[in-house]
Amino acid sequence: MIAKRKTRKISWNFKLLIISLLFFTFLIGKEKENYKSPNRALFYSLIFPGAGQFYTKNYLKGSLFLLAEGSLTYFIFKAYKNNEKGKFSDLLWILAGVHIFNMADAYISAHFYRFKEETRLTFYYVY
Amino acid sequence: MFTKGLILVKEEIKEIFFILSFAFLTAISSKIKIEIGVVPITFQTFGVFLSGIILGSKRGALSQLTYLIFGLLGFPFFSRGGGINYIFSPTFGYIIGFIFASYVSGFIKEYKLNFLSSLFVLIFANIIIYIFGLLYLINFVPKEKILEVGLYPFIIGDLYKIFLVLLLKSALPQVHFN
């Protein structure tokens, strides 16, 4: 009789470790001066609202997006708890739309980052 | 949909919001791409079909037109950047085809088609994109190679996207316009 082979399941901790390693290799990387990768900004904003804007140093815009999406999520939960179906689906659609705006804005602001930084440096050296 | 939930949001603002968000969705999905040569494989048709299915034919086509205008104005919305000089890019024909494809895929919402007929409608919409794209591409690529460059690499991916859209169609809540 063939002995039953012991199958070892990969634990969740190990999986999480691999995922986080992959994620951090994406984060760490040499960057040129006065340059922010638009694809990276898009990816950050996909994962967390406003993160792409923070990456491109648009702090006000990023925090506004974070505030907007956070408050929308709160109202969605509230509508779900109170069993208001119409309001729930309305707010869900709005959240999806705002998130798409957030991603597109991160991409565009990463494109414009160079101009913004150059302007800032020029003013810094002149005055 | 919005009448009971939010009093502040008027119908027009709601329409503009939806049209803009689907234009932006197509812009974002154009960044998911595989460069294979003259024409890249992108995720754009997903946004195109979804705009037609959720907004209906007229508003879907308007969203794609908005996408086209935004891209031509200089926003980096197309797969290889943007700007008015994109008119001379070999892939511009596909983008023109998106407007008509979105209009055609909007029939699914308007006539409330079932799964099989909506599959045929989406395949027909995809063929429209191919026709516009190939008619434009013929100015840049020799005639013998046009199908190799502009049609064969996309068929499998487009079928996958069509099935993805059809699965999402049943899962997503409906949007009602006046």
mmCIF file of N, CA, C and O in Angstrom, chain A residues 39 42 86-87 89-91 93-94 97-98 100-101 103-104 107-108 111, chain B residues 1-2 5-6 17-18 20-21 24-25 28 31 54 75-77 173 175:
data_model
loop_
_atom_site.group_PDB
_atom_site.id
_atom_site.type_symbol
_atom_site.label_atom_id
_atom_site.label_comp_id
_atom_site.label_asym_id
_atom_site.label_seq_id
_atom_site.Cartn_x
_atom_site.Cartn_y
_atom_site.Cartn_z
ATOM 1 N N ASN A 39 1.924 55.721 -14.401
ATOM 2 C CA ASN A 39 1.307 54.412 -14.152
ATOM 3 C C ASN A 39 1.319 54.076 -12.669
ATOM 4 O O ASN A 39 0.377 53.491 -12.148
ATOM 5 N N LEU A 42 -1.369 56.004 -10.962
ATOM 6 C CA LEU A 42 -2.669 55.379 -11.252
ATOM 7 C C LEU A 42 -2.893 54.174 -10.344
ATOM 8 O O LEU A 42 -3.971 53.996 -9.776
ATOM 9 N N GLY A 86 -32.719 52.478 -2.652
ATOM 10 C CA GLY A 86 -32.488 53.468 -3.708
ATOM 11 C C GLY A 86 -31.266 54.321 -3.412
ATOM 12 O O GLY A 86 -30.386 54.500 -4.267
ATOM 13 N N LYS A 87 -31.214 54.805 -2.188
ATOM 14 C CA LYS A 87 -30.093 55.660 -1.786
ATOM 15 C C LYS A 87 -28.779 54.896 -1.832
ATOM 16 O O LYS A 87 -27.748 55.424 -2.253
ATOM 17 N N SER A 89 -27.878 52.323 -3.769
ATOM 18 C CA SER A 89 -27.313 52.112 -5.118
ATOM 19 C C SER A 89 -26.858 53.435 -5.736
ATOM 20 O O SER A 89 -25.845 53.480 -6.446
ATOM 21 N N ASP A 90 -27.590 54.536 -5.419
ATOM 22 C CA ASP A 90 -27.169 55.871 -5.886
ATOM 23 C C ASP A 90 -25.758 56.180 -5.431
ATOM 24 O O ASP A 90 -24.872 56.521 -6.221
ATOM 25 N N LEU A 91 -25.577 56.034 -4.114
ATOM 26 C CA LEU A 91 -24.294 56.423 -3.518
ATOM 27 C C LEU A 91 -23.171 55.514 -3.990
ATOM 28 O O LEU A 91 -22.036 55.956 -4.179
ATOM 29 N N TRP A 93 -22.938 54.124 -6.953
ATOM 30 C CA TRP A 93 -22.568 54.577 -8.297
ATOM 31 C C TRP A 93 -21.715 55.841 -8.214
ATOM 32 O O TRP A 93 -20.733 55.991 -8.952
ATOM 33 N N ILE A 94 -22.100 56.748 -7.308
ATOM 34 C CA ILE A 94 -21.334 57.994 -7.160
ATOM 35 C C ILE A 94 -19.917 57.684 -6.696
ATOM 36 O O ILE A 94 -18.944 58.247 -7.196
ATOM 37 N N GLY A 97 -17.888 56.443 -9.544
ATOM 38 C CA GLY A 97 -17.526 57.553 -10.428
ATOM 39 C C GLY A 97 -16.411 58.397 -9.849
ATOM 40 O O GLY A 97 -15.452 58.741 -10.546
ATOM 41 N N VAL A 98 -16.516 58.709 -8.557
ATOM 42 C CA VAL A 98 -15.493 59.544 -7.911
ATOM 43 C C VAL A 98 -14.146 58.821 -7.900
ATOM 44 O O VAL A 98 -13.097 59.431 -8.107
ATOM 45 N N ILE A 100 -13.078 56.669 -10.105
ATOM 46 C CA ILE A 100 -12.524 56.730 -11.466
ATOM 47 C C ILE A 100 -11.918 58.115 -11.720
ATOM 48 O O ILE A 100 -10.819 58.239 -12.275
ATOM 49 N N PHE A 101 -12.615 59.179 -11.275
ATOM 50 C CA PHE A 101 -12.076 60.545 -11.410
ATOM 51 C C PHE A 101 -10.734 60.657 -10.695
ATOM 52 O O PHE A 101 -9.790 61.257 -11.212
ATOM 53 N N MET A 103 -8.579 58.313 -10.017
ATOM 54 C CA MET A 103 -7.504 57.619 -10.726
ATOM 55 C C MET A 103 -7.020 58.412 -11.930
ATOM 56 O O MET A 103 -5.813 58.571 -12.153
ATOM 57 N N ALA A 104 -7.990 58.930 -12.693
ATOM 58 C CA ALA A 104 -7.615 59.688 -13.891
ATOM 59 C C ALA A 104 -6.854 60.954 -13.513
ATOM 60 O O ALA A 104 -5.873 61.326 -14.169
ATOM 61 N N TYR A 107 -3.248 60.160 -12.651
ATOM 62 C CA TYR A 107 -2.466 59.914 -13.868
ATOM 63 C C TYR A 107 -2.058 61.225 -14.529
ATOM 64 O O TYR A 107 -0.900 61.435 -14.883
ATOM 65 N N ILE A 108 -3.033 62.139 -14.640
ATOM 66 C CA ILE A 108 -2.756 63.404 -15.330
ATOM 67 C C ILE A 108 -1.804 64.270 -14.509
ATOM 68 O O ILE A 108 -0.874 64.873 -15.046
ATOM 69 N N HIS A 111 1.665 63.331 -14.950
ATOM 70 C CA HIS A 111 2.190 63.845 -16.224
ATOM 71 C C HIS A 111 2.647 65.295 -16.093
ATOM 72 O O HIS A 111 3.630 65.700 -16.693
ATOM 73 N N MET B 1 -33.852 56.893 -10.365
ATOM 74 C CA MET B 1 -32.906 56.370 -9.398
ATOM 75 C C MET B 1 -32.506 57.431 -8.386
ATOM 76 O O MET B 1 -32.471 57.200 -7.202
ATOM 77 N N PHE B 2 -32.245 58.627 -8.888
ATOM 78 C CA PHE B 2 -31.754 59.666 -8.003
ATOM 79 C C PHE B 2 -32.871 60.427 -7.303
ATOM 80 O O PHE B 2 -32.605 61.174 -6.391
ATOM 81 N N GLY B 5 -33.351 59.161 -3.589
ATOM 82 C CA GLY B 5 -32.154 59.164 -2.764
ATOM 83 C C GLY B 5 -31.649 60.556 -2.468
ATOM 84 O O GLY B 5 -31.549 60.954 -1.320
ATOM 85 N N LEU B 6 -31.310 61.288 -3.505
ATOM 86 C CA LEU B 6 -30.707 62.594 -3.293
ATOM 87 C C LEU B 6 -31.563 63.665 -3.945
ATOM 88 O O LEU B 6 -31.910 63.569 -5.109
ATOM 89 N N PHE B 17 -22.365 63.602 -15.027
ATOM 90 C CA PHE B 17 -21.490 62.815 -14.148
ATOM 91 C C PHE B 17 -21.229 61.437 -14.744
ATOM 92 O O PHE B 17 -20.079 60.987 -14.825
ATOM 93 N N PHE B 18 -22.312 60.788 -15.209
ATOM 94 C CA PHE B 18 -22.148 59.438 -15.744
ATOM 95 C C PHE B 18 -21.354 59.439 -17.045
ATOM 96 O O PHE B 18 -20.487 58.592 -17.250
ATOM 97 N N LEU B 20 -19.143 61.629 -18.071
ATOM 98 C CA LEU B 20 -17.730 61.914 -17.797
ATOM 99 C C LEU B 20 -17.040 60.711 -17.162
ATOM 100 O O LEU B 20 -15.907 60.386 -17.511
ATOM 101 N N SER B 21 -17.745 60.046 -16.227
ATOM 102 C CA SER B 21 -17.052 58.925 -15.572
ATOM 103 C C SER B 21 -16.791 57.787 -16.539
ATOM 104 O O SER B 21 -15.756 57.121 -16.420
ATOM 105 N N PHE B 24 -13.810 58.682 -18.588
ATOM 106 C CA PHE B 24 -12.591 58.500 -17.803
ATOM 107 C C PHE B 24 -12.268 57.014 -17.629
ATOM 108 O O PHE B 24 -11.098 56.640 -17.573
ATOM 109 N N LEU B 25 -13.323 56.197 -17.530
ATOM 110 C CA LEU B 25 -13.099 54.744 -17.403
ATOM 111 C C LEU B 25 -12.399 54.209 -18.649
ATOM 112 O O LEU B 25 -11.454 53.406 -18.553
ATOM 113 N N ILE B 28 -8.780 55.236 -18.479
ATOM 114 C CA ILE B 28 -7.963 54.433 -17.566
ATOM 115 C C ILE B 28 -7.707 53.052 -18.164
ATOM 116 O O ILE B 28 -6.593 52.533 -18.103
ATOM 117 N N LYS B 31 -4.821 52.343 -20.448
ATOM 118 C CA LYS B 31 -3.469 52.213 -19.898
ATOM 119 C C LYS B 31 -3.107 50.764 -19.611
ATOM 120 O O LYS B 31 -1.944 50.447 -19.396
ATOM 121 N N ILE B 54 -24.692 50.396 -19.841
ATOM 122 C CA ILE B 54 -25.218 51.031 -18.626
ATOM 123 C C ILE B 54 -25.914 52.352 -18.931
ATOM 124 O O ILE B 54 -26.939 52.673 -18.336
ATOM 125 N N PHE B 75 -5.122 65.824 -23.163
ATOM 126 C CA PHE B 75 -5.019 64.948 -21.997
ATOM 127 C C PHE B 75 -4.435 63.601 -22.442
ATOM 128 O O PHE B 75 -4.758 63.133 -23.521
ATOM 129 N N PRO B 76 -3.607 62.968 -21.613
ATOM 130 C CA PRO B 76 -3.004 61.689 -22.036
ATOM 131 C C PRO B 76 -3.970 60.518 -21.901
ATOM 132 O O PRO B 76 -3.730 59.585 -21.161
ATOM 133 N N PHE B 77 -5.085 60.582 -22.622
ATOM 134 C CA PHE B 77 -6.146 59.605 -22.449
ATOM 135 C C PHE B 77 -6.042 58.429 -23.406
ATOM 136 O O PHE B 77 -6.602 57.373 -23.145
ATOM 137 N N PRO B 173 -26.190 47.066 -10.716
ATOM 138 C CA PRO B 173 -27.551 47.609 -10.647
ATOM 139 C C PRO B 173 -27.857 48.523 -11.841
ATOM 140 O O PRO B 173 -26.954 49.136 -12.401
ATOM 141 N N VAL B 175 -29.252 51.662 -14.058
ATOM 142 C CA VAL B 175 -29.355 53.116 -13.921
ATOM 143 C C VAL B 175 -30.521 53.577 -14.782
ATOM 144 O O VAL B 175 -30.637 53.182 -15.938
#
